[in-house]
PDB file of C-alpha atoms in Angstrom:
ATOM      1  CA  MET A  13      94.161 -16.736 -53.554  1.00  0.00           C
ATOM      2  CA  ARG A  14      94.395 -19.984 -51.572  1.00  0.00           C
ATOM      3  CA  GLU A  15      97.866 -19.064 -50.286  1.00  0.00           C
ATOM      4  CA  ARG A  16      96.515 -15.754 -48.963  1.00  0.00           C
ATOM      5  CA  ASP A  17      93.585 -17.550 -47.350  1.00  0.00           C
ATOM      6  CA  GLU A  18      95.984 -19.968 -45.672  1.00  0.00           C
ATOM      7  CA  GLN A  19      98.149 -17.084 -44.425  1.00  0.00           C
ATOM      8  CA  ALA A  20      95.086 -15.311 -43.018  1.00  0.00           C
ATOM      9  CA  PHE A  21      93.969 -18.555 -41.379  1.00  0.00           C
ATOM     10  CA  GLN A  22      97.400 -19.055 -39.774  1.00  0.00           C
ATOM     11  CA  ARG A  23      97.528 -15.429 -38.556  1.00  0.00           C
ATOM     12  CA  LYS A  24      94.094 -15.772 -36.972  1.00  0.00           C
ATOM     13  CA  LYS A  25      95.060 -19.122 -35.437  1.00  0.00           C
ATOM     14  CA  ALA A  26      98.167 -17.507 -33.909  1.00  0.00           C
ATOM     15  CA  GLU A  27      96.025 -14.710 -32.435  1.00  0.00           C
ATOM     16  CA  ILE A  28      93.655 -17.307 -30.978  1.00  0.00           C
ATOM     17  CA  MET A  29      96.512 -19.330 -29.496  1.00  0.00           C
ATOM     18  CA  GLU A  30      97.923 -16.238 -27.777  1.00  0.00           C
ATOM     19  CA  ALA A  31      94.537 -15.116 -26.448  1.00  0.00           C
ATOM     20  CA  CYS A  32      93.712 -18.606 -25.165  1.00  0.00           C
ATOM     21  CA  PHE A  33      97.133 -19.166 -23.641  1.00  0.00           C
ATOM     22  CA  ASN A  34      96.914 -15.816 -21.835  1.00  0.00           C
ATOM     23  CA  CYS A  35      93.414 -16.706 -20.636  1.00  0.00           C
ATOM     24  CA  TYR A  36      94.672 -20.037 -19.278  1.00  0.00           C
ATOM     25  CA  ALA A  37      97.701 -18.330 -17.703  1.00  0.00           C
ATOM     26  CA  GLU A  38      95.429 -15.856 -15.940  1.00  0.00           C
ATOM     27  CA  ASN A  39      92.786 -18.334 -14.753  1.00  0.00           C
ATOM     28  CA  GLY A  40      94.527 -21.711 -14.608  1.00  0.00           C
ATOM     29  CA  LEU A  41      94.152 -24.792 -16.748  1.00  0.00           C
ATOM     30  CA  THR A  42      91.246 -26.259 -14.815  1.00  0.00           C
ATOM     31  CA  GLY A  43      89.631 -22.894 -14.058  1.00  0.00           C
ATOM     32  CA  THR A  44      89.126 -21.946 -17.708  1.00  0.00           C
ATOM     33  CA  GLY A  45      86.138 -23.175 -19.678  1.00  0.00           C
ATOM     34  CA  ILE A  46      85.480 -23.109 -23.394  1.00  0.00           C
ATOM     35  CA  GLN A  47      83.204 -20.067 -23.030  1.00  0.00           C
ATOM     36  CA  ALA A  48      85.980 -18.059 -21.341  1.00  0.00           C
ATOM     37  CA  LEU A  49      88.337 -19.001 -24.184  1.00  0.00           C
ATOM     38  CA  ALA A  50      85.809 -18.014 -26.829  1.00  0.00           C
ATOM     39  CA  ASP A  51      85.183 -14.708 -25.037  1.00  0.00           C
ATOM     40  CA  ALA A  52      88.951 -14.029 -24.831  1.00  0.00           C
ATOM     41  CA  CYS A  53      89.149 -14.486 -28.619  1.00  0.00           C
ATOM     42  CA  GLY A  54      85.949 -12.654 -29.478  1.00  0.00           C
ATOM     43  CA  LEU A  55      84.613 -15.809 -31.137  1.00  0.00           C
ATOM     44  CA  SER A  56      81.824 -18.285 -30.622  1.00  0.00           C
ATOM     45  CA  LYS A  57      82.649 -21.642 -29.017  1.00  0.00           C
ATOM     46  CA  ALA A  58      81.953 -23.378 -32.331  1.00  0.00           C
ATOM     47  CA  SER A  59      84.393 -21.069 -34.160  1.00  0.00           C
ATOM     48  CA  LEU A  60      87.280 -22.287 -32.007  1.00  0.00           C
ATOM     49  CA  TYR A  61      86.802 -25.735 -33.508  1.00  0.00           C
ATOM     50  CA  THR A  62      87.429 -24.282 -36.961  1.00  0.00           C
ATOM     51  CA  TYR A  63      91.049 -23.871 -35.884  1.00  0.00           C
ATOM     52  CA  PHE A  64      91.521 -26.842 -33.527  1.00  0.00           C
ATOM     53  CA  ASP A  65      90.241 -30.414 -33.547  1.00  0.00           C
ATOM     54  CA  SER A  66      89.732 -30.463 -29.796  1.00  0.00           C
ATOM     55  CA  LEU A  67      90.360 -28.550 -26.605  1.00  0.00           C
ATOM     56  CA  ASP A  68      93.426 -30.742 -26.052  1.00  0.00           C
ATOM     57  CA  ASP A  69      94.813 -29.645 -29.437  1.00  0.00           C
ATOM     58  CA  LEU A  70      94.216 -26.011 -28.501  1.00  0.00           C
ATOM     59  CA  ILE A  71      96.049 -26.435 -25.181  1.00  0.00           C
ATOM     60  CA  VAL A  72      99.009 -28.279 -26.682  1.00  0.00           C
ATOM     61  CA  GLU A  73      99.414 -26.064 -29.744  1.00  0.00           C
ATOM     62  CA  SER A  74      98.968 -22.792 -27.873  1.00  0.00           C
ATOM     63  CA  THR A  75     101.460 -23.831 -25.189  1.00  0.00           C
ATOM     64  CA  ALA A  76     104.135 -24.766 -27.733  1.00  0.00           C
ATOM     65  CA  TYR A  77     103.514 -21.659 -29.835  1.00  0.00           C
ATOM     66  CA  CYS A  78     103.438 -19.170 -26.973  1.00  0.00           C
ATOM     67  CA  MET A  79     106.389 -20.631 -25.085  1.00  0.00           C
ATOM     68  CA  SER A  80     108.488 -20.525 -28.263  1.00  0.00           C
ATOM     69  CA  LYS A  81     107.602 -16.841 -28.490  1.00  0.00           C
ATOM     70  CA  VAL A  82     108.642 -16.390 -24.841  1.00  0.00           C
ATOM     71  CA  GLU A  83     112.015 -17.998 -25.656  1.00  0.00           C
ATOM     72  CA  ASP A  84     112.495 -15.657 -28.610  1.00  0.00           C
ATOM     73  CA  ASP A  85     111.539 -12.690 -26.435  1.00  0.00           C
ATOM     74  CA  PHE A  86     114.033 -13.855 -23.829  1.00  0.00           C
ATOM     75  CA  MET A  87     116.856 -14.276 -26.332  1.00  0.00           C
ATOM     76  CA  GLN A  88     116.274 -10.854 -27.914  1.00  0.00           C
ATOM     77  CA  LEU A  89     117.930  -9.527 -24.762  1.00  0.00           C
ATOM     78  CA  ALA A  90     120.968 -11.808 -25.151  1.00  0.00           C
ATOM     79  CA  PRO A  91     124.343 -10.294 -24.311  1.00  0.00           C
ATOM     80  CA  THR A  92     126.132  -8.486 -27.117  1.00  0.00           C
ATOM     81  CA  GLY A  93     129.573  -9.423 -25.793  1.00  0.00           C
ATOM     82  CA  LEU A  94     131.492 -10.381 -22.659  1.00  0.00           C
ATOM     83  CA  GLU A  95     131.225  -6.805 -21.374  1.00  0.00           C
ATOM     84  CA  ASP A  96     127.422  -7.149 -21.474  1.00  0.00           C
ATOM     85  CA  ILE A  97     127.193 -10.376 -19.431  1.00  0.00           C
ATOM     86  CA  ASP A  98     126.665  -8.675 -16.059  1.00  0.00           C
ATOM     87  CA  ARG A  99     123.759  -6.611 -17.381  1.00  0.00           C
ATOM     88  CA  PHE A 100     122.147  -9.670 -18.908  1.00  0.00           C
ATOM     89  CA  ILE A 101     122.553 -11.842 -15.815  1.00  0.00           C
ATOM     90  CA  ASP A 102     121.459  -9.091 -13.412  1.00  0.00           C
ATOM     91  CA  GLU A 103     118.399  -7.826 -15.316  1.00  0.00           C
ATOM     92  CA  VAL A 104     116.860 -10.560 -17.430  1.00  0.00           C
ATOM     93  CA  PRO A 105     115.709 -13.014 -14.716  1.00  0.00           C
ATOM     94  CA  TYR A 106     113.661 -10.267 -13.042  1.00  0.00           C
ATOM     95  CA  TRP A 107     112.369  -8.977 -16.357  1.00  0.00           C
ATOM     96  CA  THR A 108     111.223 -12.414 -17.516  1.00  0.00           C
ATOM     97  CA  ALA A 109     109.657 -13.268 -14.137  1.00  0.00           C
ATOM     98  CA  LYS A 110     107.575 -10.102 -14.266  1.00  0.00           C
ATOM     99  CA  ARG A 111     106.658 -10.444 -17.926  1.00  0.00           C
ATOM    100  CA  HIS A 112     106.260 -14.215 -18.281  1.00  0.00           C
ATOM    101  CA  GLY A 113     105.907 -15.739 -14.794  1.00  0.00           C
ATOM    102  CA  LYS A 114     102.285 -16.801 -15.284  1.00  0.00           C
ATOM    103  CA  LYS A 115     103.155 -18.329 -18.650  1.00  0.00           C
ATOM    104  CA  TYR A 116     105.944 -20.450 -17.132  1.00  0.00           C
ATOM    105  CA  ARG A 117     103.556 -21.706 -14.446  1.00  0.00           C
ATOM    106  CA  LEU A 118     101.010 -22.669 -17.086  1.00  0.00           C
ATOM    107  CA  MET A 119     103.641 -24.349 -19.256  1.00  0.00           C
ATOM    108  CA  TYR A 120     104.676 -26.614 -16.389  1.00  0.00           C
ATOM    109  CA  GLN A 121     101.056 -27.270 -15.494  1.00  0.00           C
ATOM    110  CA  VAL A 122     100.403 -28.397 -19.074  1.00  0.00           C
ATOM    111  CA  TYR A 123     103.604 -30.323 -19.753  1.00  0.00           C
ATOM    112  CA  THR A 124     103.630 -32.229 -16.459  1.00  0.00           C
ATOM    113  CA  HIS A 125      99.996 -33.323 -16.857  1.00  0.00           C
ATOM    114  CA  PRO A 126      99.919 -37.060 -17.700  1.00  0.00           C
ATOM    115  CA  LYS A 127      97.714 -36.364 -20.723  1.00  0.00           C
ATOM    116  CA  TYR A 128     100.251 -33.956 -22.254  1.00  0.00           C
ATOM    117  CA  ILE A 129     103.614 -35.245 -21.047  1.00  0.00           C
ATOM    118  CA  GLU A 130     104.629 -36.634 -24.456  1.00  0.00           C
ATOM    119  CA  HIS A 131     104.009 -33.190 -25.927  1.00  0.00           C
ATOM    120  CA  GLY A 132     106.207 -31.769 -23.172  1.00  0.00           C
ATOM    121  CA  LYS A 133     109.004 -34.156 -24.069  1.00  0.00           C
ATOM    122  CA  ALA A 134     108.760 -33.116 -27.723  1.00  0.00           C
ATOM    123  CA  PHE A 135     108.699 -29.421 -26.804  1.00  0.00           C
ATOM    124  CA  PHE A 136     111.796 -29.701 -24.618  1.00  0.00           C
ATOM    125  CA  ALA A 137     113.629 -31.688 -27.290  1.00  0.00           C
ATOM    126  CA  GLY A 138     113.019 -28.651 -29.494  1.00  0.00           C
ATOM    127  CA  VAL A 139     114.228 -26.393 -26.680  1.00  0.00           C
ATOM    128  CA  ASN A 140     117.518 -28.292 -26.649  1.00  0.00           C
ATOM    129  CA  GLU A 141     117.961 -27.568 -30.357  1.00  0.00           C
ATOM    130  CA  ARG A 142     116.945 -23.917 -30.027  1.00  0.00           C
ATOM    131  CA  TYR A 143     119.402 -23.345 -27.178  1.00  0.00           C
ATOM    132  CA  ARG A 144     122.191 -24.821 -29.281  1.00  0.00           C
ATOM    133  CA  ALA A 145     121.194 -22.410 -32.058  1.00  0.00           C
ATOM    134  CA  TYR A 146     121.312 -19.496 -29.581  1.00  0.00           C
ATOM    135  CA  ALA A 147     124.725 -20.700 -28.403  1.00  0.00           C
ATOM    136  CA  ARG A 148     125.986 -20.678 -32.003  1.00  0.00           C
ATOM    137  CA  GLN A 149     124.818 -17.059 -32.308  1.00  0.00           C
ATOM    138  CA  LEU A 150     126.589 -16.130 -29.077  1.00  0.00           C
ATOM    139  CA  GLU A 151     129.857 -17.931 -29.881  1.00  0.00           C
ATOM    140  CA  PRO A 152     131.404 -15.143 -31.998  1.00  0.00           C
ATOM    141  CA  LEU A 153     130.143 -12.466 -29.586  1.00  0.00           C
ATOM    142  CA  LEU A 154     131.547 -14.074 -26.442  1.00  0.00           C
ATOM    143  CA  GLY A 155     134.539 -15.888 -27.931  1.00  0.00           C
ATOM    144  CA  ILE A 156     133.481 -19.054 -26.104  1.00  0.00           C
ATOM    145  CA  PRO A 157     132.709 -22.264 -28.050  1.00  0.00           C
ATOM    146  CA  CYS A 158     129.082 -23.158 -28.669  1.00  0.00           C
ATOM    147  CA  ASP A 159     129.423 -26.476 -26.827  1.00  0.00           C
ATOM    148  CA  VAL A 160     130.536 -24.597 -23.704  1.00  0.00           C
ATOM    149  CA  ILE A 161     127.876 -21.883 -23.978  1.00  0.00           C
ATOM    150  CA  THR A 162     124.948 -24.302 -24.375  1.00  0.00           C
ATOM    151  CA  PRO A 163     125.013 -25.694 -20.806  1.00  0.00           C
ATOM    152  CA  LEU A 164     125.456 -22.149 -19.484  1.00  0.00           C
ATOM    153  CA  ILE A 165     122.241 -21.170 -21.272  1.00  0.00           C
ATOM    154  CA  PHE A 166     120.447 -24.105 -19.650  1.00  0.00           C
ATOM    155  CA  ILE A 167     121.642 -23.044 -16.198  1.00  0.00           C
ATOM    156  CA  PHE A 168     120.652 -19.444 -16.814  1.00  0.00           C
ATOM    157  CA  VAL A 169     117.200 -20.245 -18.173  1.00  0.00           C
ATOM    158  CA  ARG A 170     116.402 -22.861 -15.532  1.00  0.00           C
ATOM    159  CA  ALA A 171     117.421 -20.504 -12.729  1.00  0.00           C
ATOM    160  CA  SER A 172     115.390 -17.677 -14.288  1.00  0.00           C
ATOM    161  CA  VAL A 173     112.304 -19.860 -14.687  1.00  0.00           C
ATOM    162  CA  HIS A 174     112.706 -21.208 -11.145  1.00  0.00           C
ATOM    163  CA  TYR A 175     112.768 -17.623  -9.900  1.00  0.00           C
ATOM    164  CA  ALA A 176     109.704 -16.761 -12.005  1.00  0.00           C
ATOM    165  CA  LEU A 177     107.836 -19.701 -10.479  1.00  0.00           C
ATOM    166  CA  PHE A 178     108.894 -19.430  -6.847  1.00  0.00           C
ATOM    167  CA  GLU A 179     110.604 -16.027  -6.373  1.00  0.00           C
ATOM    168  CA  ASP A 180     113.503 -17.874  -4.740  1.00  0.00           C
ATOM    169  CA  GLU A 181     116.054 -15.052  -4.513  1.00  0.00           C
ATOM    170  CA  TYR A 182     118.737 -17.153  -2.823  1.00  0.00           C
ATOM    171  CA  TYR A 183     118.664 -19.828  -5.525  1.00  0.00           C
ATOM    172  CA  LEU A 184     118.693 -17.228  -8.300  1.00  0.00           C
ATOM    173  CA  LYS A 185     121.576 -15.201  -6.880  1.00  0.00           C
ATOM    174  CA  SER A 186     123.698 -18.270  -6.154  1.00  0.00           C
ATOM    175  CA  GLN A 187     123.212 -19.601  -9.704  1.00  0.00           C
ATOM    176  CA  MET A 188     123.858 -16.208 -11.288  1.00  0.00           C
ATOM    177  CA  SER A 189     126.986 -15.648  -9.220  1.00  0.00           C
ATOM    178  CA  VAL A 190     128.449 -18.945 -10.409  1.00  0.00           C
ATOM    179  CA  LEU A 191     127.460 -18.114 -13.999  1.00  0.00           C
ATOM    180  CA  LYS A 192     129.178 -14.723 -13.891  1.00  0.00           C
ATOM    181  CA  GLN A 193     132.356 -16.266 -12.535  1.00  0.00           C
ATOM    182  CA  GLY A 194     132.215 -19.101 -15.027  1.00  0.00           C
ATOM    183  CA  VAL A 195     131.697 -16.852 -18.044  1.00  0.00           C
ATOM    184  CA  PHE A 196     134.474 -14.520 -16.880  1.00  0.00           C
ATOM    185  CA  LEU A 197     136.932 -17.404 -16.451  1.00  0.00           C
ATOM    186  CA  LEU A 198     135.909 -19.098 -19.693  1.00  0.00           C
ATOM    187  CA  GLY A 199     136.117 -15.823 -21.614  1.00  0.00           C
ATOM    188  CA  ARG A 200     139.611 -15.214 -20.273  1.00  0.00           C
ATOM    189  CA  GLN A 201     140.678 -18.800 -21.028  1.00  0.00           C
ATOM    190  CA  TYR A 202     139.483 -18.754 -24.638  1.00  0.00           C
ATOM    191  CA  ARG A 203     140.844 -15.257 -25.290  1.00  0.00           C
ATOM    192  CA  LYS A 204     144.229 -16.467 -24.078  1.00  0.00           C
ATOM    193  CA  GLU A 205     144.058 -19.589 -26.256  1.00  0.00           C
ATOM    194  CA  ASN A 206     143.124 -17.512 -29.315  1.00  0.00           C
ATOM    195  CA  GLN A 207     146.063 -15.158 -28.733  1.00  0.00           C
ATOM    196  CA  GLU A 208     148.600 -17.998 -28.587  1.00  0.00           C
TER     197      GLU A 208
END
C-alpha cells in the first residue's frame, strides 16, 4: 500500500513540476507568483508545499525534471544511421526551437541566477553524462566512436539551443554545415578503417 501511495505521490509531483515549469516558461520567472502556479496545477497554494519545501525547491526540481524530459524528447529523433544525418541536422533545430524555445529561455534564466547557479552546475554535469550515453547509443548506428560523437552532440545541441533562444539563422546554418561535413568525413574515415 505504501509503495502505491509513494508512486501516486511521485506521479502527482511530476504533473505539478510540468505545470509549474510551463507556467514559468509562459510568464517568466519573476512574473509568476505562487497563486498562478497553484492555479496552473489546480491546487491550493498550501497544497504545493505538500510536494516541495519551498518555492526555490519547486523551481530547481521542476527545471531539472522538465529539461531532462526535453533532452529525452530531443534524442528520440536521433539519427538512425549515417544516411539519416541530413534529416536530423536539417529538421531538429527548428522543431526543438518551436516546441521548446520558451523552456530553454527559462532554463537559462534559472541556472544563471546566482541563487541557483550551483544547481545549474550539477544539472550540466548530468548533461555531460547523458550526452555520453546518447553517443554510446549512436556509435553502432553511425560507425563512429563514442568519444568522437560526444563533442558533435554538444555542438549540435548548443547550436540548436542558441537558435531557439535567438533565432540566429546564420549561426545555426554555419554550425550545421560544419557538422554535416564533419560527420560525413568521420563516417567515411571509420568505415575505411573498419574495412582494412
